Amino acid sequence: MSKAHVARALAVLALAAGLTGCGSEDGTGKGGDTRARPGATPPVRAVQDAYRKTVAADTARMTVTTRVVAEGQALTAHGGGVADLRDGTSRVTLTSQGTTVEQRVVDGVVYQKPSGGRGGSVPGGKTWMKIDLARLTRQGSAGRSQVTDPAEPVRYLKHIGSGDVTRLGTRTVDGTRTTHYRVSVPVSALSRGDKGQEQELRRQLGKSSLPVDLWLDERGRLRQESVRLSLRPLKQRTPGKEDATVTSTTVLRFTDYGTAVDVTAPPAGDTADVTDRMVRAAAG
């Protein structure tokens, strides 16, 4: 699988956790239920409230798994970390095909350290790569889409409207009883308000929204979120690959709400700013 395909597959995904939950699901019958049960919170209200209730918990621990399939090959990444759900500060370590990467997000800047530290994978013999998300946004949506924020899926819940939610049943996830909802998330939620990136995602997805599965605990907080995408490469970027499809599945789990999150930026002298390089690579 080419690195370009993997990068594009991960472009719209947040880092994800645990592909399966524990226990069984009681379901509500074929097609689910868009109505509220007697005495229960309506599905749309439950999901809309989930953003506020989850963020109100301040912090959480995450576990991560992402699977990408392209050109007949599969790539899986897994790991975990912690996140501040209010300001986006996070620390996550991911392992894929024997390679481990530590990622920190501090004040809107992403820092990534490949396994092995120094040794050629980071420019200038440094240990950490620095990616300024604000600069990526200003310089072009293609570059901005190459980097993910592990807390991003929580923010999808802000964009749910009436008629976009179906209750599917209950399930026990990590020992916690949850209610399973399927929601329709507009592509604009994945593009973070970037119109250029939104148009690009619409072309790749072939649709204006995508289904996202959520599992909320009894306090209405997000415990698990799953996103599955099928992306087609853009013709101008992958000549001859117009019929190729990249399928990505990501699932994010939250546990230990209120856990301590102490994340700092690496020493400036130990980082190499690769923001401009990412913009040029994405454009190519």
PDB file of C-alpha atoms in Angstrom:
ATOM      1  CA  MET A   1       0.000   0.000   0.000  1.00  0.00           C
ATOM      2  CA  SER A   2       1.434   3.376  -0.948  1.00  0.00           C
ATOM      3  CA  LYS A   3       2.042   5.999   1.720  1.00  0.00           C
ATOM      4  CA  ALA A   4      -0.068   8.417  -0.307  1.00  0.00           C
ATOM      5  CA  HIS A   5      -3.107   6.161  -0.067  1.00  0.00           C
ATOM      6  CA  VAL A   6      -2.671   5.713   3.653  1.00  0.00           C
ATOM      7  CA  ALA A   7      -2.302   9.457   4.188  1.00  0.00           C
ATOM      8  CA  ARG A   8      -5.474  10.199   2.254  1.00  0.00           C
ATOM      9  CA  ALA A   9      -7.389   7.503   4.091  1.00  0.00           C
ATOM     10  CA  LEU A  10      -6.384   8.948   7.438  1.00  0.00           C
ATOM     11  CA  ALA A  11      -6.981  12.524   6.348  1.00  0.00           C
ATOM     12  CA  VAL A  12     -10.571  12.691   7.604  1.00  0.00           C
ATOM     13  CA  LEU A  13     -10.191  10.344  10.519  1.00  0.00           C
ATOM     14  CA  ALA A  14      -9.485  11.001  14.126  1.00  0.00           C
ATOM     15  CA  LEU A  15      -7.379   8.411  15.926  1.00  0.00           C
ATOM     16  CA  ALA A  16      -9.644   5.569  16.979  1.00  0.00           C
ATOM     17  CA  ALA A  17     -10.094   3.074  19.763  1.00  0.00           C
ATOM     18  CA  GLY A  18     -11.148  -0.600  20.136  1.00  0.00           C
ATOM     19  CA  LEU A  19     -12.839  -2.167  17.083  1.00  0.00           C
ATOM     20  CA  THR A  20     -15.314  -4.190  19.168  1.00  0.00           C
ATOM     21  CA  GLY A  21     -17.228  -3.761  22.386  1.00  0.00           C
ATOM     22  CA  CYS A  22     -17.925  -6.353  25.031  1.00  0.00           C
ATOM     23  CA  GLY A  23     -21.223  -8.079  25.717  1.00  0.00           C
ATOM     24  CA  SER A  24     -24.335  -8.124  23.543  1.00  0.00           C
ATOM     25  CA  GLU A  25     -26.702  -5.642  21.987  1.00  0.00           C
ATOM     26  CA  ASP A  26     -30.417  -5.888  22.506  1.00  0.00           C
ATOM     27  CA  GLY A  27     -31.396  -3.953  19.351  1.00  0.00           C
ATOM     28  CA  THR A  28     -34.740  -2.290  18.714  1.00  0.00           C
ATOM     29  CA  GLY A  29     -35.639  -4.191  15.621  1.00  0.00           C
ATOM     30  CA  LYS A  30     -34.863  -3.714  11.939  1.00  0.00           C
ATOM     31  CA  GLY A  31     -34.081  -0.115  11.099  1.00  0.00           C
ATOM     32  CA  GLY A  32     -33.841   1.010  14.711  1.00  0.00           C
ATOM     33  CA  ASP A  33     -36.015   3.666  16.330  1.00  0.00           C
ATOM     34  CA  THR A  34     -35.987   7.411  15.781  1.00  0.00           C
ATOM     35  CA  ARG A  35     -38.590   7.972  18.514  1.00  0.00           C
ATOM     36  CA  ALA A  36     -38.160   8.255  22.257  1.00  0.00           C
ATOM     37  CA  ARG A  37     -39.386   5.455  24.494  1.00  0.00           C
ATOM     38  CA  PRO A  38     -41.865   6.484  27.196  1.00  0.00           C
ATOM     39  CA  GLY A  39     -39.971   8.485  29.812  1.00  0.00           C
ATOM     40  CA  ALA A  40     -36.720   8.368  27.827  1.00  0.00           C
ATOM     41  CA  THR A  41     -34.796  11.233  26.271  1.00  0.00           C
ATOM     42  CA  PRO A  42     -35.536  11.575  22.525  1.00  0.00           C
ATOM     43  CA  PRO A  43     -32.655  10.147  20.445  1.00  0.00           C
ATOM     44  CA  VAL A  44     -31.813  13.490  18.803  1.00  0.00           C
ATOM     45  CA  ARG A  45     -31.718  15.303  22.152  1.00  0.00           C
ATOM     46  CA  ALA A  46     -29.606  12.522  23.713  1.00  0.00           C
ATOM     47  CA  VAL A  47     -26.954  12.839  21.012  1.00  0.00           C
ATOM     48  CA  GLN A  48     -27.017  16.630  20.956  1.00  0.00           C
ATOM     49  CA  ASP A  49     -26.593  16.693  24.748  1.00  0.00           C
ATOM     50  CA  ALA A  50     -23.747  14.164  24.548  1.00  0.00           C
ATOM     51  CA  TYR A  51     -21.288  16.776  23.313  1.00  0.00           C
ATOM     52  CA  ARG A  52     -21.935  19.075  26.275  1.00  0.00           C
ATOM     53  CA  LYS A  53     -21.909  16.245  28.809  1.00  0.00           C
ATOM     54  CA  THR A  54     -18.756  14.647  27.423  1.00  0.00           C
ATOM     55  CA  VAL A  55     -16.809  17.909  27.316  1.00  0.00           C
ATOM     56  CA  ALA A  56     -18.038  18.737  30.838  1.00  0.00           C
ATOM     57  CA  ALA A  57     -16.068  15.700  32.028  1.00  0.00           C
ATOM     58  CA  ASP A  58     -12.938  17.713  31.074  1.00  0.00           C
ATOM     59  CA  THR A  59     -10.538  14.827  30.417  1.00  0.00           C
ATOM     60  CA  ALA A  60     -10.489  11.143  29.537  1.00  0.00           C
ATOM     61  CA  ARG A  61      -8.267   8.227  28.701  1.00  0.00           C
ATOM     62  CA  MET A  62      -8.441   6.846  25.147  1.00  0.00           C
ATOM     63  CA  THR A  63      -7.597   3.577  23.446  1.00  0.00           C
ATOM     64  CA  VAL A  64      -7.004   3.526  19.712  1.00  0.00           C
ATOM     65  CA  THR A  65      -7.372   1.271  16.663  1.00  0.00           C
ATOM     66  CA  THR A  66      -7.506   2.313  12.997  1.00  0.00           C
ATOM     67  CA  ARG A  67      -7.724  -0.056  10.017  1.00  0.00           C
ATOM     68  CA  VAL A  68      -7.145   1.039   6.421  1.00  0.00           C
ATOM     69  CA  VAL A  69      -7.559  -1.229   3.381  1.00  0.00           C
ATOM     70  CA  ALA A  70      -6.264  -0.151  -0.058  1.00  0.00           C
ATOM     71  CA  GLU A  71      -4.886  -1.909  -3.114  1.00  0.00           C
ATOM     72  CA  GLY A  72      -5.667  -5.266  -1.516  1.00  0.00           C
ATOM     73  CA  GLN A  73      -3.548  -4.583   1.534  1.00  0.00           C
ATOM     74  CA  ALA A  74      -4.511  -3.711   5.108  1.00  0.00           C
ATOM     75  CA  LEU A  75      -2.788  -1.467   7.621  1.00  0.00           C
ATOM     76  CA  THR A  76      -3.793  -1.378  11.286  1.00  0.00           C
ATOM     77  CA  ALA A  77      -2.661   1.082  13.945  1.00  0.00           C
ATOM     78  CA  HIS A  78      -3.473   0.762  17.636  1.00  0.00           C
ATOM     79  CA  GLY A  79      -2.541   2.461  20.871  1.00  0.00           C
ATOM     80  CA  GLY A  80      -3.892   4.923  23.402  1.00  0.00           C
ATOM     81  CA  GLY A  81      -3.376   8.005  25.493  1.00  0.00           C
ATOM     82  CA  VAL A  82      -5.139  10.863  27.251  1.00  0.00           C
ATOM     83  CA  ALA A  83      -6.962  13.994  26.092  1.00  0.00           C
ATOM     84  CA  ASP A  84      -8.287  17.257  27.453  1.00  0.00           C
ATOM     85  CA  LEU A  85     -11.726  17.391  25.827  1.00  0.00           C
ATOM     86  CA  ARG A  86     -12.093  21.134  26.310  1.00  0.00           C
ATOM     87  CA  ASP A  87      -8.942  22.550  24.734  1.00  0.00           C
ATOM     88  CA  GLY A  88      -7.756  19.604  22.584  1.00  0.00           C
ATOM     89  CA  THR A  89      -4.503  18.965  24.442  1.00  0.00           C
ATOM     90  CA  SER A  90      -3.627  15.278  24.077  1.00  0.00           C
ATOM     91  CA  ARG A  91      -0.923  12.643  24.097  1.00  0.00           C
ATOM     92  CA  VAL A  92      -1.354   9.434  22.098  1.00  0.00           C
ATOM     93  CA  THR A  93       1.061   6.633  21.216  1.00  0.00           C
ATOM     94  CA  LEU A  94       0.276   4.556  18.125  1.00  0.00           C
ATOM     95  CA  THR A  95       1.916   1.391  16.841  1.00  0.00           C
ATOM     96  CA  SER A  96       1.607   0.124  13.269  1.00  0.00           C
ATOM     97  CA  GLN A  97       3.627  -2.580  11.515  1.00  0.00           C
ATOM     98  CA  GLY A  98       6.288  -2.484  14.196  1.00  0.00           C
ATOM     99  CA  THR A  99       6.657   1.291  14.133  1.00  0.00           C
ATOM    100  CA  THR A 100       5.615   3.417  17.106  1.00  0.00           C
ATOM    101  CA  VAL A 101       4.797   7.124  16.953  1.00  0.00           C
ATOM    102  CA  GLU A 102       4.115   9.371  19.916  1.00  0.00           C
ATOM    103  CA  GLN A 103       1.896  12.351  19.143  1.00  0.00           C
ATOM    104  CA  ARG A 104       1.228  15.363  21.343  1.00  0.00           C
ATOM    105  CA  VAL A 105      -1.199  18.202  20.636  1.00  0.00           C
ATOM    106  CA  VAL A 106      -0.484  21.393  22.586  1.00  0.00           C
ATOM    107  CA  ASP A 107      -1.993  24.832  21.817  1.00  0.00           C
ATOM    108  CA  GLY A 108      -3.047  23.804  18.324  1.00  0.00           C
ATOM    109  CA  VAL A 109       0.370  22.420  17.401  1.00  0.00           C
ATOM    110  CA  VAL A 110       0.990  18.723  16.696  1.00  0.00           C
ATOM    111  CA  TYR A 111       4.291  17.124  17.694  1.00  0.00           C
ATOM    112  CA  GLN A 112       5.173  13.642  16.428  1.00  0.00           C
ATOM    113  CA  LYS A 113       8.113  11.450  17.444  1.00  0.00           C
ATOM    114  CA  PRO A 114       8.743   8.272  15.429  1.00  0.00           C
ATOM    115  CA  SER A 115      10.206   5.288  17.234  1.00  0.00           C
ATOM    116  CA  GLY A 116      13.979   5.322  17.409  1.00  0.00           C
ATOM    117  CA  GLY A 117      14.224   9.081  17.937  1.00  0.00           C
ATOM    118  CA  ARG A 118      17.118  10.560  15.987  1.00  0.00           C
ATOM    119  CA  GLY A 119      18.355   8.785  12.924  1.00  0.00           C
ATOM    120  CA  GLY A 120      17.110  10.378   9.718  1.00  0.00           C
ATOM    121  CA  SER A 121      13.318  10.094   9.950  1.00  0.00           C
ATOM    122  CA  VAL A 122      13.068  13.655  11.311  1.00  0.00           C
ATOM    123  CA  PRO A 123      14.722  16.545   9.409  1.00  0.00           C
ATOM    124  CA  GLY A 124      17.884  18.041  10.835  1.00  0.00           C
ATOM    125  CA  GLY A 125      18.572  15.071  13.050  1.00  0.00           C
ATOM    126  CA  LYS A 126      15.883  16.231  15.479  1.00  0.00           C
ATOM    127  CA  THR A 127      13.677  13.933  17.558  1.00  0.00           C
ATOM    128  CA  TRP A 128      10.264  15.567  17.067  1.00  0.00           C
ATOM    129  CA  MET A 129       8.364  16.838  14.026  1.00  0.00           C
ATOM    130  CA  LYS A 130       6.303  19.994  14.566  1.00  0.00           C
ATOM    131  CA  ILE A 131       3.096  20.657  12.606  1.00  0.00           C
ATOM    132  CA  ASP A 132       1.303  23.981  13.107  1.00  0.00           C
ATOM    133  CA  LEU A 133      -2.388  23.350  12.407  1.00  0.00           C
ATOM    134  CA  ALA A 134      -3.252  27.047  12.055  1.00  0.00           C
ATOM    135  CA  ARG A 135      -0.568  27.508   9.399  1.00  0.00           C
ATOM    136  CA  LEU A 136      -1.769  24.434   7.542  1.00  0.00           C
ATOM    137  CA  THR A 137      -5.264  25.900   7.439  1.00  0.00           C
ATOM    138  CA  ARG A 138      -3.991  29.213   6.088  1.00  0.00           C
ATOM    139  CA  GLN A 139      -1.790  27.553   3.471  1.00  0.00           C
ATOM    140  CA  GLY A 140      -4.301  25.069   2.105  1.00  0.00           C
ATOM    141  CA  SER A 141      -6.882  22.469   3.090  1.00  0.00           C
ATOM    142  CA  ALA A 142      -4.926  19.575   1.582  1.00  0.00           C
ATOM    143  CA  GLY A 143      -2.160  20.014   4.123  1.00  0.00           C
ATOM    144  CA  ARG A 144      -4.539  20.521   7.061  1.00  0.00           C
ATOM    145  CA  SER A 145      -6.319  17.268   6.305  1.00  0.00           C
ATOM    146  CA  GLN A 146      -3.140  15.220   6.734  1.00  0.00           C
ATOM    147  CA  VAL A 147      -3.162  15.594  10.538  1.00  0.00           C
ATOM    148  CA  THR A 148      -5.791  14.316  12.958  1.00  0.00           C
ATOM    149  CA  ASP A 149      -6.793  15.375  16.432  1.00  0.00           C
ATOM    150  CA  PRO A 150      -7.793  12.409  18.638  1.00  0.00           C
ATOM    151  CA  ALA A 151     -10.525  14.436  20.328  1.00  0.00           C
ATOM    152  CA  GLU A 152     -12.055  15.516  17.008  1.00  0.00           C
ATOM    153  CA  PRO A 153     -14.843  12.856  16.923  1.00  0.00           C
ATOM    154  CA  VAL A 154     -16.395  14.361  20.051  1.00  0.00           C
ATOM    155  CA  ARG A 155     -16.953  17.600  18.148  1.00  0.00           C
ATOM    156  CA  TYR A 156     -18.937  15.812  15.442  1.00  0.00           C
ATOM    157  CA  LEU A 157     -21.828  15.705  17.897  1.00  0.00           C
ATOM    158  CA  LYS A 158     -22.211  19.489  17.685  1.00  0.00           C
ATOM    159  CA  HIS A 159     -23.452  19.161  14.094  1.00  0.00           C
ATOM    160  CA  ILE A 160     -26.287  16.664  14.540  1.00  0.00           C
ATOM    161  CA  GLY A 161     -29.708  17.907  13.431  1.00  0.00           C
ATOM    162  CA  SER A 162     -33.286  16.712  13.724  1.00  0.00           C
ATOM    163  CA  GLY A 163     -33.988  13.450  11.916  1.00  0.00           C
ATOM    164  CA  ASP A 164     -30.312  12.433  11.806  1.00  0.00           C
ATOM    165  CA  VAL A 165     -30.372   9.998  14.760  1.00  0.00           C
ATOM    166  CA  THR A 166     -31.564   6.397  15.166  1.00  0.00           C
ATOM    167  CA  ARG A 167     -31.503   4.448  18.427  1.00  0.00           C
ATOM    168  CA  LEU A 168     -30.273   0.877  17.791  1.00  0.00           C
ATOM    169  CA  GLY A 169     -30.221  -0.715  21.242  1.00  0.00           C
ATOM    170  CA  THR A 170     -28.009  -1.167  24.282  1.00  0.00           C
ATOM    171  CA  ARG A 171     -24.568  -2.664  24.743  1.00  0.00           C
ATOM    172  CA  THR A 172     -21.983  -3.170  27.470  1.00  0.00           C
ATOM    173  CA  VAL A 173     -18.690  -1.471  26.575  1.00  0.00           C
ATOM    174  CA  ASP A 174     -15.740  -1.925  28.930  1.00  0.00           C
ATOM    175  CA  GLY A 175     -18.130  -2.948  31.699  1.00  0.00           C
ATOM    176  CA  THR A 176     -20.361   0.105  31.213  1.00  0.00           C
ATOM    177  CA  ARG A 177     -23.947  -0.165  29.946  1.00  0.00           C
ATOM    178  CA  THR A 178     -24.428   2.088  26.932  1.00  0.00           C
ATOM    179  CA  THR A 179     -27.085   3.016  24.386  1.00  0.00           C
ATOM    180  CA  HIS A 180     -26.144   2.656  20.720  1.00  0.00           C
ATOM    181  CA  TYR A 181     -27.116   5.405  18.266  1.00  0.00           C
ATOM    182  CA  ARG A 182     -26.428   5.809  14.566  1.00  0.00           C
ATOM    183  CA  VAL A 183     -26.186   9.402  13.405  1.00  0.00           C
ATOM    184  CA  SER A 184     -25.741  11.118  10.059  1.00  0.00           C
ATOM    185  CA  VAL A 185     -22.817  13.553  10.261  1.00  0.00           C
ATOM    186  CA  PRO A 186     -22.436  16.219   7.548  1.00  0.00           C
ATOM    187  CA  VAL A 187     -19.125  16.240   5.707  1.00  0.00           C
ATOM    188  CA  SER A 188     -18.706  19.856   6.794  1.00  0.00           C
ATOM    189  CA  ALA A 189     -18.159  18.577  10.353  1.00  0.00           C
ATOM    190  CA  LEU A 190     -15.104  16.610   9.213  1.00  0.00           C
ATOM    191  CA  SER A 191     -13.659  19.572   7.303  1.00  0.00           C
ATOM    192  CA  ARG A 192     -13.576  21.864  10.360  1.00  0.00           C
ATOM    193  CA  GLY A 193     -15.229  24.687   8.406  1.00  0.00           C
ATOM    194  CA  ASP A 194     -12.671  24.564   5.576  1.00  0.00           C
ATOM    195  CA  LYS A 195     -14.741  24.918   2.380  1.00  0.00           C
ATOM    196  CA  GLY A 196     -11.957  23.683   0.118  1.00  0.00           C
ATOM    197  CA  GLN A 197     -11.476  20.530   2.152  1.00  0.00           C
ATOM    198  CA  GLU A 198     -15.241  20.019   2.379  1.00  0.00           C
ATOM    199  CA  GLN A 199     -15.531  20.009  -1.424  1.00  0.00           C
ATOM    200  CA  GLU A 200     -12.608  17.603  -1.679  1.00  0.00           C
ATOM    201  CA  LEU A 201     -14.161  15.204   0.829  1.00  0.00           C
ATOM    202  CA  ARG A 202     -17.520  15.347  -0.938  1.00  0.00           C
ATOM    203  CA  ARG A 203     -15.829  14.296  -4.184  1.00  0.00           C
ATOM    204  CA  GLN A 204     -13.892  11.495  -2.506  1.00  0.00           C
ATOM    205  CA  LEU A 205     -16.857  10.212  -0.492  1.00  0.00           C
ATOM    206  CA  GLY A 206     -19.469  10.747  -3.178  1.00  0.00           C
ATOM    207  CA  LYS A 207     -21.925  11.984  -0.560  1.00  0.00           C
ATOM    208  CA  SER A 208     -22.626  14.959   1.711  1.00  0.00           C
ATOM    209  CA  SER A 209     -22.887  13.005   4.979  1.00  0.00           C
ATOM    210  CA  LEU A 210     -21.729   9.743   6.508  1.00  0.00           C
ATOM    211  CA  PRO A 211     -23.034   7.370   9.198  1.00  0.00           C
ATOM    212  CA  VAL A 212     -21.315   7.414  12.587  1.00  0.00           C
ATOM    213  CA  ASP A 213     -22.107   4.992  15.421  1.00  0.00           C
ATOM    214  CA  LEU A 214     -22.105   6.237  18.998  1.00  0.00           C
ATOM    215  CA  TRP A 215     -22.397   4.491  22.353  1.00  0.00           C
ATOM    216  CA  LEU A 216     -23.459   6.766  25.234  1.00  0.00           C
ATOM    217  CA  ASP A 217     -23.326   5.794  28.906  1.00  0.00           C
ATOM    218  CA  GLU A 218     -26.147   6.284  31.411  1.00  0.00           C
ATOM    219  CA  ARG A 219     -24.897   9.807  32.144  1.00  0.00           C
ATOM    220  CA  GLY A 220     -25.141  10.678  28.448  1.00  0.00           C
ATOM    221  CA  ARG A 221     -21.371  10.784  27.828  1.00  0.00           C
ATOM    222  CA  LEU A 222     -19.635   9.350  24.793  1.00  0.00           C
ATOM    223  CA  ARG A 223     -17.967   5.996  25.467  1.00  0.00           C
ATOM    224  CA  GLN A 224     -17.332   4.752  21.954  1.00  0.00           C
ATOM    225  CA  GLU A 225     -17.548   6.186  18.447  1.00  0.00           C
ATOM    226  CA  SER A 226     -17.083   4.322  15.159  1.00  0.00           C
ATOM    227  CA  VAL A 227     -16.614   5.762  11.656  1.00  0.00           C
ATOM    228  CA  ARG A 228     -16.311   3.756   8.429  1.00  0.00           C
ATOM    229  CA  LEU A 229     -15.421   5.485   5.165  1.00  0.00           C
ATOM    230  CA  SER A 230     -14.901   4.515   1.538  1.00  0.00           C
ATOM    231  CA  LEU A 231     -12.777   7.078  -0.276  1.00  0.00           C
ATOM    232  CA  ARG A 232     -11.878   7.379  -3.947  1.00  0.00           C
ATOM    233  CA  PRO A 233      -8.587   9.108  -4.807  1.00  0.00           C
ATOM    234  CA  LEU A 234      -8.828  12.442  -6.620  1.00  0.00           C
ATOM    235  CA  LYS A 235      -7.997  12.135 -10.322  1.00  0.00           C
ATOM    236  CA  GLN A 236      -5.555  15.036 -10.367  1.00  0.00           C
ATOM    237  CA  ARG A 237      -3.537  13.538  -7.514  1.00  0.00           C
ATOM    238  CA  THR A 238      -3.497   9.858  -8.439  1.00  0.00           C
ATOM    239  CA  PRO A 239      -3.516   9.456 -12.236  1.00  0.00           C
ATOM    240  CA  GLY A 240      -4.575   5.980 -13.253  1.00  0.00           C
ATOM    241  CA  LYS A 241      -6.027   5.217  -9.792  1.00  0.00           C
ATOM    242  CA  GLU A 242      -9.483   6.720 -10.338  1.00  0.00           C
ATOM    243  CA  ASP A 243     -11.227   3.390  -9.684  1.00  0.00           C
ATOM    244  CA  ALA A 244      -9.257   2.545  -6.545  1.00  0.00           C
ATOM    245  CA  THR A 245     -11.087   2.661  -3.219  1.00  0.00           C
ATOM    246  CA  VAL A 246      -9.618   3.174   0.235  1.00  0.00           C
ATOM    247  CA  THR A 247     -11.783   1.789   3.049  1.00  0.00           C
ATOM    248  CA  SER A 248     -11.087   3.023   6.554  1.00  0.00           C
ATOM    249  CA  THR A 249     -12.600   1.966   9.871  1.00  0.00           C
ATOM    250  CA  THR A 250     -11.856   3.885  13.046  1.00  0.00           C
ATOM    251  CA  VAL A 251     -13.291   3.467  16.508  1.00  0.00           C
ATOM    252  CA  LEU A 252     -12.530   5.696  19.475  1.00  0.00           C
ATOM    253  CA  ARG A 253     -13.165   4.689  23.105  1.00  0.00           C
ATOM    254  CA  PHE A 254     -13.187   6.918  26.165  1.00  0.00           C
ATOM    255  CA  THR A 255     -12.657   5.652  29.719  1.00  0.00           C
ATOM    256  CA  ASP A 256     -11.548   7.083  33.055  1.00  0.00           C
ATOM    257  CA  TYR A 257     -13.243  10.460  32.716  1.00  0.00           C
ATOM    258  CA  GLY A 258     -11.515  13.070  34.866  1.00  0.00           C
ATOM    259  CA  THR A 259      -8.101  11.420  34.597  1.00  0.00           C
ATOM    260  CA  ALA A 260      -5.047  13.665  34.928  1.00  0.00           C
ATOM    261  CA  VAL A 261      -3.744  15.087  31.641  1.00  0.00           C
ATOM    262  CA  ASP A 262      -0.273  16.612  31.891  1.00  0.00           C
ATOM    263  CA  VAL A 263       1.022  17.188  28.374  1.00  0.00           C
ATOM    264  CA  THR A 264       3.775  19.649  27.436  1.00  0.00           C
ATOM    265  CA  ALA A 265       5.449  20.577  24.166  1.00  0.00           C
ATOM    266  CA  PRO A 266       8.904  19.070  23.512  1.00  0.00           C
ATOM    267  CA  PRO A 267      11.924  21.406  23.858  1.00  0.00           C
ATOM    268  CA  ALA A 268      12.051  23.804  20.882  1.00  0.00           C
ATOM    269  CA  GLY A 269      15.636  22.822  20.151  1.00  0.00           C
ATOM    270  CA  ASP A 270      14.579  19.204  19.714  1.00  0.00           C
ATOM    271  CA  THR A 271      11.878  19.838  17.088  1.00  0.00           C
ATOM    272  CA  ALA A 272      11.859  20.293  13.308  1.00  0.00           C
ATOM    273  CA  ASP A 273       8.996  22.306  11.797  1.00  0.00           C
ATOM    274  CA  VAL A 274       7.625  20.292   8.847  1.00  0.00           C
ATOM    275  CA  THR A 275       4.467  22.351   8.286  1.00  0.00           C
ATOM    276  CA  ASP A 276       5.519  23.803   4.924  1.00  0.00           C
ATOM    277  CA  ARG A 277       6.833  20.436   3.787  1.00  0.00           C
ATOM    278  CA  MET A 278       3.432  18.842   4.506  1.00  0.00           C
ATOM    279  CA  VAL A 279       1.642  21.521   2.483  1.00  0.00           C
ATOM    280  CA  ARG A 280       3.907  20.894  -0.506  1.00  0.00           C
ATOM    281  CA  ALA A 281       3.592  17.109  -0.194  1.00  0.00           C
ATOM    282  CA  ALA A 282      -0.196  17.278   0.008  1.00  0.00           C
ATOM    283  CA  ALA A 283      -0.363  19.554  -3.036  1.00  0.00           C
ATOM    284  CA  GLY A 284       1.764  17.064  -4.978  1.00  0.00           C
TER     285      GLY A 284
END
